[in-house]
Amino acid sequence: MASASCLLTEDQFLCSICLDVFTGPVTTPCGHNFCKNCITEHWNTSVQCRCPICKRLYKTKPELQVNTFISEMAAQFRQSAQQKASSSSSEQQAAKPGEVPCDFCTGTRLKALKSCLVCLASYCKTHLEPHLKVSGLKTHQLIDPVENLNGRMCMKHNQLLQLFCKTDQMYLCILCTTFDHKTHDVVPLKEETKGKKAELGKTEAEVQQMIQKRQLKIQEIKHSVRLSKEDAVRELAEGVQVFTALKASIERSQAELIKTIKEKQITKEKQAEDFMKELEEEIFQLTKARSEVEQLLHSEDHLHLHQRLSFLKAALPAKNWAAIRVQPTSYEGSVARAVAQLEETITQPMKKLFEAELKRVKRYEVQVTLDPDIVHPKPAQSNDKQQVKQDNKCRCVLSKQGISSGRFYFQVQVKKWSSWTLGVVRKSAIMNRDTTLSPRNGYWTICFKWSIGYYGYFAAGTPSVGLSLKKKPEKMGVFVDYEQGVVSFYDVDAAGLIYSFTGCSFTDTLHPFYSPCSNDGVKIHITEKDCVLL
């Protein structure tokens, strides 16, 4: 029996339905062998009774008996195959988590090499051999191993999904076209795949373009970081240089102040010491004179008395000490003068520093036309915080241009206006017709007000911040860094920083804002027509 089995090929011991060694093999009238359960289930689920191999049609289901000869041969082959599988399994790798396992391995399930779309099963190297050798199995479609092969079966007819219905946009089996989709536009899945692949080609191009855009964005971000780093290094260098110079100037001024005060004190102490020495010397002389006078008072030598008295009077100190005063040294104003001198010393380097800063922010300059002469007048809140006076005309102008990211800088001539308000306003704040000028309400502005008995600059807010300027600016510059939350105001001609709003949180578009009237931080009234400007 063993020698006979060696003369048979392996595919003769395998059922062409389950692709495993025969279990209870039966022979059909056409001479083909199958597992009894396999052929019985196949005919029970089929509309017609055909041989799965030669396709012979039987009008009535044939009676099938177990083929004992094939059964014995299959048992021997199964034993031989198990031994062979045991030896080869040691050479193959077990399926790891995430890998597709062989559906026919017992015990340790090996990694599948292929999946069969006809058998709906996955096979390791050993169990794949029938598909590579058996003529009836070579026609099966093999693909790289995949899981859930049952998902490729029609749930209604338990047949392989091989067709695509364009009408209903769904996958079908052969039997589906006989019933529900009989009149629909149905094509083989392979044909539909060609169109999908063309669509995938477009998707691939789009994905590639998206990748390129993101790569460019990475380069843009890297470039921004590099520029930021260069700016940081430059700013640090300039800052260290400036503050080192300031520190040196302060230390020199401090040393000069200390030296001046100490020299004054030493001079005063020397003067007092000289006076005291002179006084002590005169006291000594006067003490001697008094002693001699006492002796003369008790002397009986009249001639000697007359002679010494004239000498004593001539020898007495004649200096009038009543007119001499040693006043405490006054140091009032010494510190103030030293600070003033220090300010003069650092004014020049500070000016150069602000000039450099202004030059940098001007790189973000935008052309914004702000001409309050061409806009309609509107009322503004009076200074006494009472009702709006209709005769108090005030004009405001807002630019249509605005930013919601990045940085921008613009300049405004203010020299011809006796009072003005300048800055930026949040877009949503424009809709509020009556509002107090403050960052809390979406206004970042500084104001200049001139009237009888009052002259001053301030940053509008709650509360407002008074500003001290040495000269009246003629041209103002406004710089906004949206991401950093900074609004800075500059005197362009003096190249000086006037004031900065910092730590701001911008969430809306910002628009340049200008008003040549005394909006002193109380309230401003905006109408719709005033928001459509150049």
Coordinates of C-alpha atoms in Angstrom, one line a residue, residues 2-523:
A2 CA 2.8 2.3 0.9
S3 CA 4.6 1.6 -2.4
A4 CA 1.4 2.2 -4.3
S5 CA 0.9 5.6 -2.6
C6 CA 4.4 6.6 -3.7
L7 CA 3.4 6.1 -7.4
L8 CA 0.4 8.5 -7.0
T9 CA 0.8 12.3 -7.2
E10 CA -0.1 14.4 -4.2
D11 CA -3.0 16.1 -6.0
Q12 CA -4.8 12.8 -6.3
F13 CA -5.2 12.7 -2.5
L14 CA -6.7 16.2 -2.2
C15 CA -10.3 17.3 -2.5
S16 CA -10.7 20.0 -5.1
I17 CA -13.3 21.7 -3.0
C18 CA -11.7 22.0 0.5
L19 CA -8.2 21.5 -0.9
D20 CA -7.4 19.2 2.0
V21 CA -6.7 15.4 2.1
F22 CA -9.9 13.4 1.5
T23 CA -12.2 12.8 4.4
G24 CA -14.8 10.1 3.6
P25 CA -13.9 10.3 -0.1
V26 CA -16.7 9.5 -2.6
T27 CA -16.6 9.1 -6.4
T28 CA -19.1 10.7 -8.8
P29 CA -20.4 8.8 -11.8
C30 CA -18.0 11.0 -13.9
G31 CA -15.1 9.5 -12.0
H32 CA -14.0 12.4 -9.9
N33 CA -13.3 12.2 -6.1
F34 CA -14.4 14.6 -3.4
C35 CA -15.0 14.6 0.4
K36 CA -18.5 13.4 0.9
N37 CA -19.4 16.4 3.0
C38 CA -17.8 18.8 0.5
I39 CA -19.7 17.6 -2.6
T40 CA -23.0 17.2 -0.7
E41 CA -22.8 20.8 0.7
H42 CA -21.8 22.1 -2.8
W43 CA -24.8 20.5 -4.5
N44 CA -27.2 21.6 -1.7
T45 CA -26.2 25.3 -2.2
S46 CA -26.1 25.2 -6.0
V47 CA -29.1 25.7 -8.3
Q48 CA -27.9 22.9 -10.6
C49 CA -26.2 19.6 -9.8
R50 CA -22.8 19.7 -11.6
C51 CA -19.4 18.1 -11.1
P52 CA -17.1 20.9 -9.8
I53 CA -14.3 19.6 -12.0
C54 CA -15.7 18.5 -15.4
K55 CA -19.0 20.5 -15.1
R56 CA -21.1 17.4 -16.0
L57 CA -24.8 18.1 -15.3
Y58 CA -26.9 15.6 -13.4
K59 CA -30.7 15.9 -13.6
T60 CA -31.0 14.0 -10.3
K61 CA -28.5 14.0 -7.5
P62 CA -26.4 10.7 -7.7
E63 CA -26.1 8.4 -4.8
L64 CA -22.6 8.5 -3.4
Q65 CA -20.8 5.8 -1.5
V66 CA -17.4 6.1 0.3
N67 CA -14.5 4.9 -1.8
T68 CA -12.6 2.7 0.7
F69 CA -9.6 2.4 -1.5
I70 CA -9.1 6.1 -1.8
S71 CA -9.9 6.5 1.9
E72 CA -7.1 4.2 2.9
M73 CA -4.7 5.9 0.4
A74 CA -5.7 9.3 1.7
A75 CA -5.1 8.2 5.3
Q76 CA -1.5 7.2 4.5
F77 CA -0.9 10.3 2.5
R78 CA -2.3 12.5 5.4
Q79 CA 0.2 10.9 7.7
S80 CA 3.0 11.5 5.2
A81 CA 1.9 15.0 4.6
Q82 CA 1.7 15.7 8.4
Q83 CA 5.3 14.5 8.8
K84 CA 6.5 16.6 5.9
A85 CA 4.6 19.6 7.2
S86 CA 6.1 19.1 10.7
S87 CA 9.6 19.1 9.3
S88 CA 9.0 22.1 7.0
S89 CA 7.2 24.1 9.7
S90 CA 10.4 24.4 11.7
E91 CA 11.9 26.3 8.7
Q92 CA 8.9 28.7 8.4
Q93 CA 8.0 31.5 10.8
A94 CA 5.0 31.6 13.0
A95 CA 2.5 34.4 12.2
K96 CA 3.2 37.5 14.3
P97 CA 0.6 39.9 15.5
G98 CA -0.7 41.9 12.6
E99 CA 0.3 39.2 10.1
V100 CA -2.1 36.9 8.3
P101 CA -1.9 33.2 9.6
C102 CA -2.4 30.1 7.6
D103 CA -6.0 28.8 7.8
F104 CA -5.0 25.1 7.6
C105 CA -2.1 25.0 10.2
T106 CA -2.9 23.1 13.4
G107 CA -1.1 24.0 16.6
T108 CA 1.3 26.9 15.7
R109 CA -0.2 28.8 12.8
L110 CA 2.5 29.8 10.3
K111 CA 2.6 33.0 8.4
A112 CA 0.5 32.9 5.2
L113 CA 2.3 33.5 1.9
K114 CA -0.8 33.8 -0.3
S115 CA -4.6 34.1 -0.1
C116 CA -6.9 32.4 -2.6
L117 CA -9.9 34.5 -3.8
V118 CA -11.7 31.3 -5.0
C119 CA -11.2 29.2 -1.9
L120 CA -11.4 32.2 0.4
A121 CA -8.5 30.9 2.5
S122 CA -4.9 31.8 3.3
Y123 CA -2.0 29.3 3.0
C124 CA 1.5 28.9 4.4
K125 CA 4.2 27.5 2.1
T126 CA 3.3 23.9 2.8
H127 CA -0.4 24.3 2.4
L128 CA 0.0 26.4 -0.7
E129 CA 1.7 23.6 -2.7
P130 CA -1.6 22.1 -4.1
H131 CA -2.4 25.5 -5.7
L132 CA 0.9 25.4 -7.4
K133 CA 0.7 21.8 -8.6
V134 CA -2.9 20.6 -8.9
S135 CA -4.2 21.5 -12.3
G136 CA -7.7 22.3 -11.1
L137 CA -6.3 24.7 -8.5
K138 CA -3.7 26.5 -10.7
T139 CA -6.5 28.6 -12.2
H140 CA -7.4 30.0 -8.8
Q141 CA -6.6 33.7 -8.3
L142 CA -3.8 34.1 -5.6
I143 CA -3.1 37.4 -4.0
D144 CA -0.9 38.6 -1.2
P145 CA -2.3 37.4 2.1
V146 CA -5.3 39.4 3.4
E147 CA -7.6 38.9 6.4
N148 CA -11.4 38.7 6.4
L149 CA -11.7 36.9 3.1
N150 CA -15.4 36.2 4.0
G151 CA -16.0 39.8 3.4
R152 CA -15.4 39.1 -0.3
M153 CA -18.4 36.8 -0.4
C154 CA -22.0 37.8 -1.3
M155 CA -24.0 37.7 1.9
K156 CA -27.1 36.7 0.1
H157 CA -25.8 34.0 -2.3
N158 CA -22.6 32.9 -0.6
Q159 CA -20.7 33.4 -3.9
L160 CA -17.5 35.4 -4.6
L161 CA -18.0 39.1 -5.4
Q162 CA -16.7 39.4 -8.9
L163 CA -19.0 42.1 -10.5
F164 CA -19.8 45.8 -9.9
C165 CA -23.2 47.4 -10.4
K166 CA -22.7 50.9 -11.7
T167 CA -26.4 51.6 -11.3
D168 CA -26.4 50.9 -7.5
Q169 CA -22.7 51.4 -7.0
M170 CA -22.3 48.0 -5.2
Y171 CA -20.4 44.7 -5.6
L172 CA -22.2 41.6 -6.9
C173 CA -21.8 37.9 -7.3
I174 CA -22.9 36.0 -10.5
L175 CA -26.3 35.1 -9.0
C176 CA -27.0 38.7 -8.1
T177 CA -27.3 39.6 -11.8
T178 CA -29.9 36.9 -12.3
F179 CA -32.3 38.5 -9.8
D180 CA -32.1 42.0 -8.3
H181 CA -29.7 43.6 -10.8
K182 CA -30.9 41.9 -14.0
T183 CA -31.5 45.1 -15.9
H184 CA -28.7 47.1 -14.3
D185 CA -25.4 48.3 -15.8
V186 CA -23.1 45.5 -14.4
V187 CA -19.4 45.1 -15.4
P188 CA -16.7 42.8 -14.2
L189 CA -14.9 44.0 -11.2
K190 CA -11.6 43.9 -13.1
E191 CA -13.0 46.4 -15.7
E192 CA -14.3 48.7 -13.0
T193 CA -10.9 48.5 -11.3
K194 CA -9.3 50.2 -14.4
G195 CA -11.4 53.3 -13.8
K196 CA -10.7 53.2 -10.1
K197 CA -7.0 53.0 -10.9
A198 CA -7.2 56.0 -13.1
E199 CA -9.0 57.8 -10.2
L200 CA -6.3 56.6 -7.9
G201 CA -3.7 58.0 -10.3
K202 CA -5.4 61.4 -9.9
T203 CA -5.5 60.9 -6.2
E204 CA -1.9 60.0 -6.1
A205 CA -1.0 63.2 -8.0
E206 CA -3.1 65.2 -5.5
V207 CA -1.5 63.4 -2.6
Q208 CA 1.9 64.1 -4.1
Q209 CA 1.0 67.8 -4.5
M210 CA -0.2 67.9 -0.9
I211 CA 3.1 66.3 0.2
Q212 CA 5.0 68.9 -1.8
K213 CA 3.0 71.7 -0.2
R214 CA 3.6 70.4 3.2
Q215 CA 7.3 70.0 2.5
L216 CA 7.4 73.6 1.3
K217 CA 5.5 74.6 4.5
I218 CA 8.2 72.8 6.5
Q219 CA 10.9 74.7 4.6
E220 CA 8.9 77.9 5.2
I221 CA 8.7 77.1 8.9
K222 CA 12.4 76.3 9.0
H223 CA 13.2 79.5 7.2
S224 CA 11.1 81.4 9.6
V225 CA 12.8 79.8 12.6
R226 CA 16.2 80.5 11.0
L227 CA 15.3 84.2 10.5
S228 CA 13.9 84.3 14.0
K229 CA 17.1 82.8 15.4
E230 CA 19.2 85.3 13.4
D231 CA 17.0 88.2 14.6
A232 CA 17.3 86.9 18.2
V233 CA 21.1 86.7 17.9
R234 CA 21.3 90.2 16.4
E235 CA 18.8 91.6 19.0
L236 CA 20.7 90.0 21.8
A237 CA 24.0 91.3 20.5
E238 CA 22.6 94.8 20.1
G239 CA 20.8 94.6 23.4
V240 CA 23.9 93.4 25.3
Q241 CA 26.0 96.1 23.6
V242 CA 23.5 98.8 24.5
F243 CA 22.9 97.7 28.1
T244 CA 26.6 97.2 28.6
A245 CA 27.2 100.8 27.4
L246 CA 24.3 102.0 29.6
K247 CA 25.7 100.1 32.6
A248 CA 29.1 101.6 32.0
S249 CA 27.6 105.1 31.7
I250 CA 25.5 104.6 34.8
E251 CA 28.6 103.3 36.7
R252 CA 30.6 106.3 35.5
S253 CA 27.9 108.7 36.5
Q254 CA 27.5 107.0 39.8
A255 CA 31.3 107.1 40.4
E256 CA 31.4 110.8 39.4
L257 CA 28.5 111.6 41.7
I258 CA 30.1 109.7 44.6
K259 CA 33.5 111.4 43.8
T260 CA 31.9 114.9 43.6
I261 CA 30.0 114.5 46.9
K262 CA 33.0 113.0 48.7
E263 CA 35.3 115.8 47.4
K264 CA 32.8 118.4 48.6
Q265 CA 32.6 116.8 52.0
I266 CA 36.4 116.5 52.2
T267 CA 36.8 120.1 51.3
K268 CA 34.3 121.2 53.9
E269 CA 36.0 119.0 56.5
K270 CA 39.4 120.4 55.6
Q271 CA 38.1 124.0 55.9
A272 CA 36.5 123.2 59.2
E273 CA 39.7 121.5 60.4
D274 CA 41.8 124.5 59.4
F275 CA 39.4 126.9 61.2
M276 CA 39.5 124.7 64.3
K277 CA 43.4 124.6 64.3
E278 CA 43.5 128.3 64.0
L279 CA 41.0 128.8 66.8
E280 CA 42.9 126.4 69.0
E281 CA 46.1 128.3 68.3
E282 CA 44.4 131.6 69.2
I283 CA 42.9 129.9 72.3
F284 CA 46.4 128.8 73.3
Q285 CA 47.7 132.4 72.8
L286 CA 44.8 133.9 74.7
T287 CA 45.3 131.4 77.6
K288 CA 49.0 132.5 77.9
A289 CA 47.9 136.1 77.8
R290 CA 45.3 135.6 80.5
S291 CA 47.9 133.9 82.7
E292 CA 50.2 136.9 82.3
V293 CA 47.4 139.3 83.0
E294 CA 46.7 137.5 86.2
Q295 CA 50.3 137.9 87.2
L296 CA 50.3 141.6 86.3
L297 CA 47.2 142.1 88.4
H298 CA 49.2 141.0 91.5
S299 CA 52.5 142.8 90.5
E300 CA 53.8 145.9 92.4
D301 CA 56.2 146.9 89.6
H302 CA 54.3 149.7 88.0
L303 CA 56.7 150.3 85.2
H304 CA 56.8 146.6 84.2
L305 CA 52.9 146.6 84.3
H306 CA 52.7 149.6 81.9
Q307 CA 55.2 148.1 79.5
R308 CA 53.7 144.6 79.4
L309 CA 50.1 145.9 79.1
S310 CA 50.8 147.7 75.8
F311 CA 52.6 144.6 74.5
L312 CA 49.7 142.3 75.6
K313 CA 47.1 144.4 73.8
A314 CA 49.2 144.4 70.7
A315 CA 49.6 140.6 70.8
L316 CA 45.9 139.7 71.2
P317 CA 44.3 138.0 68.0
A318 CA 42.4 140.5 66.0
K319 CA 40.4 138.1 63.7
N320 CA 36.6 138.6 63.9
W321 CA 35.3 135.0 64.2
A322 CA 31.7 136.2 64.5
A323 CA 31.5 136.7 60.8
I324 CA 32.9 133.3 59.9
R325 CA 30.4 130.4 59.4
V326 CA 30.9 126.8 58.4
Q327 CA 27.6 126.0 56.7
P328 CA 26.6 122.3 56.0
T329 CA 27.3 121.4 52.3
S330 CA 24.1 121.3 50.2
Y331 CA 23.8 118.3 47.9
E332 CA 20.3 119.2 46.7
G333 CA 20.0 118.5 43.0
S334 CA 23.2 116.5 42.8
V335 CA 21.4 113.3 41.8
A336 CA 19.0 115.1 39.5
R337 CA 21.9 116.8 37.7
A338 CA 23.8 113.5 37.5
V339 CA 20.8 111.8 36.0
A340 CA 20.3 114.7 33.5
Q341 CA 23.9 114.4 32.4
L342 CA 23.5 110.6 32.2
E343 CA 20.4 111.1 30.0
E344 CA 22.3 113.4 27.7
T345 CA 25.1 110.8 27.6
I346 CA 22.8 108.0 26.6
T347 CA 20.5 109.9 24.3
Q348 CA 22.7 109.4 21.2
P349 CA 23.2 105.7 21.5
M350 CA 19.5 105.3 22.4
K351 CA 18.5 107.3 19.3
K352 CA 20.7 105.0 17.2
L353 CA 19.0 102.0 18.8
F354 CA 15.5 103.3 18.0
E355 CA 16.6 104.3 14.5
A356 CA 17.7 100.7 13.9
E357 CA 14.5 99.3 15.4
L358 CA 12.3 101.7 13.3
K359 CA 14.2 100.7 10.2
R360 CA 13.5 97.1 10.9
V361 CA 9.7 97.6 11.5
K362 CA 9.5 99.7 8.3
R363 CA 10.2 96.5 6.3
Y364 CA 6.6 95.7 7.0
E365 CA 5.2 99.0 5.8
V366 CA 1.9 99.0 3.9
Q367 CA 0.3 101.8 2.0
V368 CA -2.8 102.9 3.9
T369 CA -4.6 106.0 2.9
L370 CA -6.1 107.8 5.9
D371 CA -7.6 111.1 4.9
P372 CA -10.1 112.4 7.4
D373 CA -11.0 115.4 5.1
I374 CA -13.0 113.2 2.8
V375 CA -15.1 111.3 5.3
H376 CA -18.4 112.3 6.8
P377 CA -18.4 114.1 10.2
K378 CA -19.8 112.4 13.1
P379 CA -20.5 113.2 16.8
A380 CA -18.0 112.3 19.6
Q381 CA -18.5 112.1 23.3
S382 CA -17.8 115.3 25.2
N383 CA -15.1 115.4 27.8
D384 CA -17.6 115.7 30.7
K385 CA -18.9 112.2 29.9
Q386 CA -22.4 113.5 29.5
Q387 CA -24.6 113.0 26.4
V388 CA -23.3 113.3 22.9
K389 CA -23.4 116.9 21.7
Q390 CA -24.6 117.2 18.1
D391 CA -22.6 120.4 17.6
N392 CA -19.3 118.6 18.6
K393 CA -18.3 117.3 15.2
C394 CA -15.6 114.7 15.0
R395 CA -14.3 112.6 12.1
C396 CA -12.8 109.1 12.2
V397 CA -11.3 107.1 9.4
L398 CA -10.7 103.3 9.2
S399 CA -8.9 101.6 6.4
K400 CA -10.5 98.8 4.4
Q401 CA -7.2 97.0 4.5
G402 CA -6.7 94.9 7.6
I403 CA -4.6 91.9 8.8
S404 CA -5.4 88.8 10.8
S405 CA -1.8 87.5 10.9
G406 CA 1.8 88.5 10.5
R407 CA 3.1 92.1 10.9
F408 CA 2.4 95.5 9.3
Y409 CA 3.5 99.1 9.7
F410 CA 1.9 102.4 8.5
Q411 CA 2.6 106.1 9.0
V412 CA 0.3 109.1 9.5
Q413 CA 1.0 112.9 9.3
V414 CA -0.4 114.5 12.5
K415 CA 1.4 117.9 12.6
K416 CA -1.6 119.9 11.3
W417 CA -4.0 118.6 13.9
S418 CA -4.3 120.1 17.3
S419 CA -5.9 116.9 18.7
W420 CA -5.9 113.4 17.3
T421 CA -6.3 109.7 18.1
L422 CA -4.3 107.0 16.2
G423 CA -4.0 103.2 16.4
V424 CA -5.7 100.1 15.3
V425 CA -9.2 98.7 15.9
R426 CA -10.6 95.2 15.9
K427 CA -13.1 94.6 13.1
S428 CA -15.9 93.3 15.3
A429 CA -15.5 96.5 17.5
I430 CA -16.6 98.6 14.5
M431 CA -20.1 97.2 14.8
N432 CA -20.4 98.7 18.3
R433 CA -21.7 102.2 17.6
D434 CA -20.9 103.7 21.1
T435 CA -17.8 102.4 22.8
T436 CA -15.0 103.4 25.2
L437 CA -11.6 103.6 23.6
S438 CA -9.6 100.8 25.3
P439 CA -7.9 97.5 24.4
R440 CA -10.7 95.7 26.3
N441 CA -13.2 97.0 23.7
G442 CA -10.9 96.4 20.7
Y443 CA -9.1 99.7 20.4
W444 CA -5.4 100.1 20.7
T445 CA -4.8 103.8 20.4
I446 CA -2.8 106.8 21.7
C447 CA -4.3 110.3 21.8
F448 CA -3.1 113.9 21.8
K449 CA -5.4 116.5 23.3
W450 CA -4.9 120.3 23.3
S451 CA -7.2 122.8 24.9
I452 CA -7.1 125.7 27.2
G453 CA -5.3 124.7 30.3
Y454 CA -4.6 121.2 29.0
Y455 CA -1.9 119.7 26.8
G456 CA -0.9 116.1 26.8
Y457 CA -0.5 112.6 25.3
F458 CA -1.9 109.4 26.7
A459 CA -2.5 105.8 25.8
A460 CA -6.3 105.3 25.8
G461 CA -7.5 102.6 28.1
T462 CA -9.1 101.8 31.4
P463 CA -7.3 103.5 33.0
S464 CA -5.4 105.6 30.4
V465 CA -1.6 106.0 30.7
G466 CA -0.1 109.4 30.5
L467 CA 2.9 109.8 28.1
S468 CA 5.7 112.3 28.5
L469 CA 7.1 113.6 25.2
K470 CA 9.8 116.3 24.9
K471 CA 8.6 117.5 21.5
K472 CA 5.4 117.3 19.5
P473 CA 5.5 114.5 16.9
E474 CA 4.8 115.5 13.3
K475 CA 4.7 112.0 11.8
M476 CA 3.5 108.9 13.7
G477 CA 4.4 105.3 12.9
V478 CA 2.3 102.3 14.0
F479 CA 3.6 98.8 14.0
V480 CA 1.5 95.7 14.7
D481 CA 2.9 92.1 15.4
Y482 CA -0.3 90.0 15.3
E483 CA 1.2 86.8 16.6
Q484 CA 3.2 88.4 19.4
G485 CA 0.3 90.6 20.4
V486 CA 2.2 94.0 20.2
V487 CA 1.1 97.4 19.0
S488 CA 3.9 100.0 19.0
F489 CA 3.8 103.8 18.3
Y490 CA 6.9 105.7 17.0
D491 CA 7.8 109.3 16.5
V492 CA 9.2 108.9 13.0
D493 CA 11.3 112.1 12.8
A494 CA 12.8 111.6 16.3
A495 CA 13.1 107.8 15.7
G496 CA 11.8 107.3 19.2
L497 CA 9.5 104.6 20.6
I498 CA 6.5 106.4 22.3
Y499 CA 4.5 103.5 23.7
S500 CA 3.7 99.8 23.2
F501 CA 0.7 97.7 24.0
T502 CA 2.1 94.3 24.8
G503 CA 0.6 90.9 25.7
C504 CA -2.5 91.6 23.5
S505 CA -4.6 88.7 22.4
F506 CA -5.8 89.3 18.8
T507 CA -8.6 87.0 17.5
D508 CA -10.1 89.3 14.7
T509 CA -8.9 91.4 11.8
L510 CA -7.2 94.6 12.8
H511 CA -7.8 97.9 10.8
P512 CA -5.8 101.1 11.0
F513 CA -7.7 103.8 12.8
Y514 CA -7.3 107.6 12.8
S515 CA -9.4 110.5 14.2
P516 CA -8.3 114.2 14.1
C517 CA -10.4 115.1 17.2
S518 CA -10.2 115.0 20.9
N519 CA -11.2 111.4 21.6
D520 CA -9.7 111.4 25.1
G521 CA -10.4 107.8 25.8
V522 CA -14.0 108.4 26.9
K523 CA -16.3 107.4 24.1

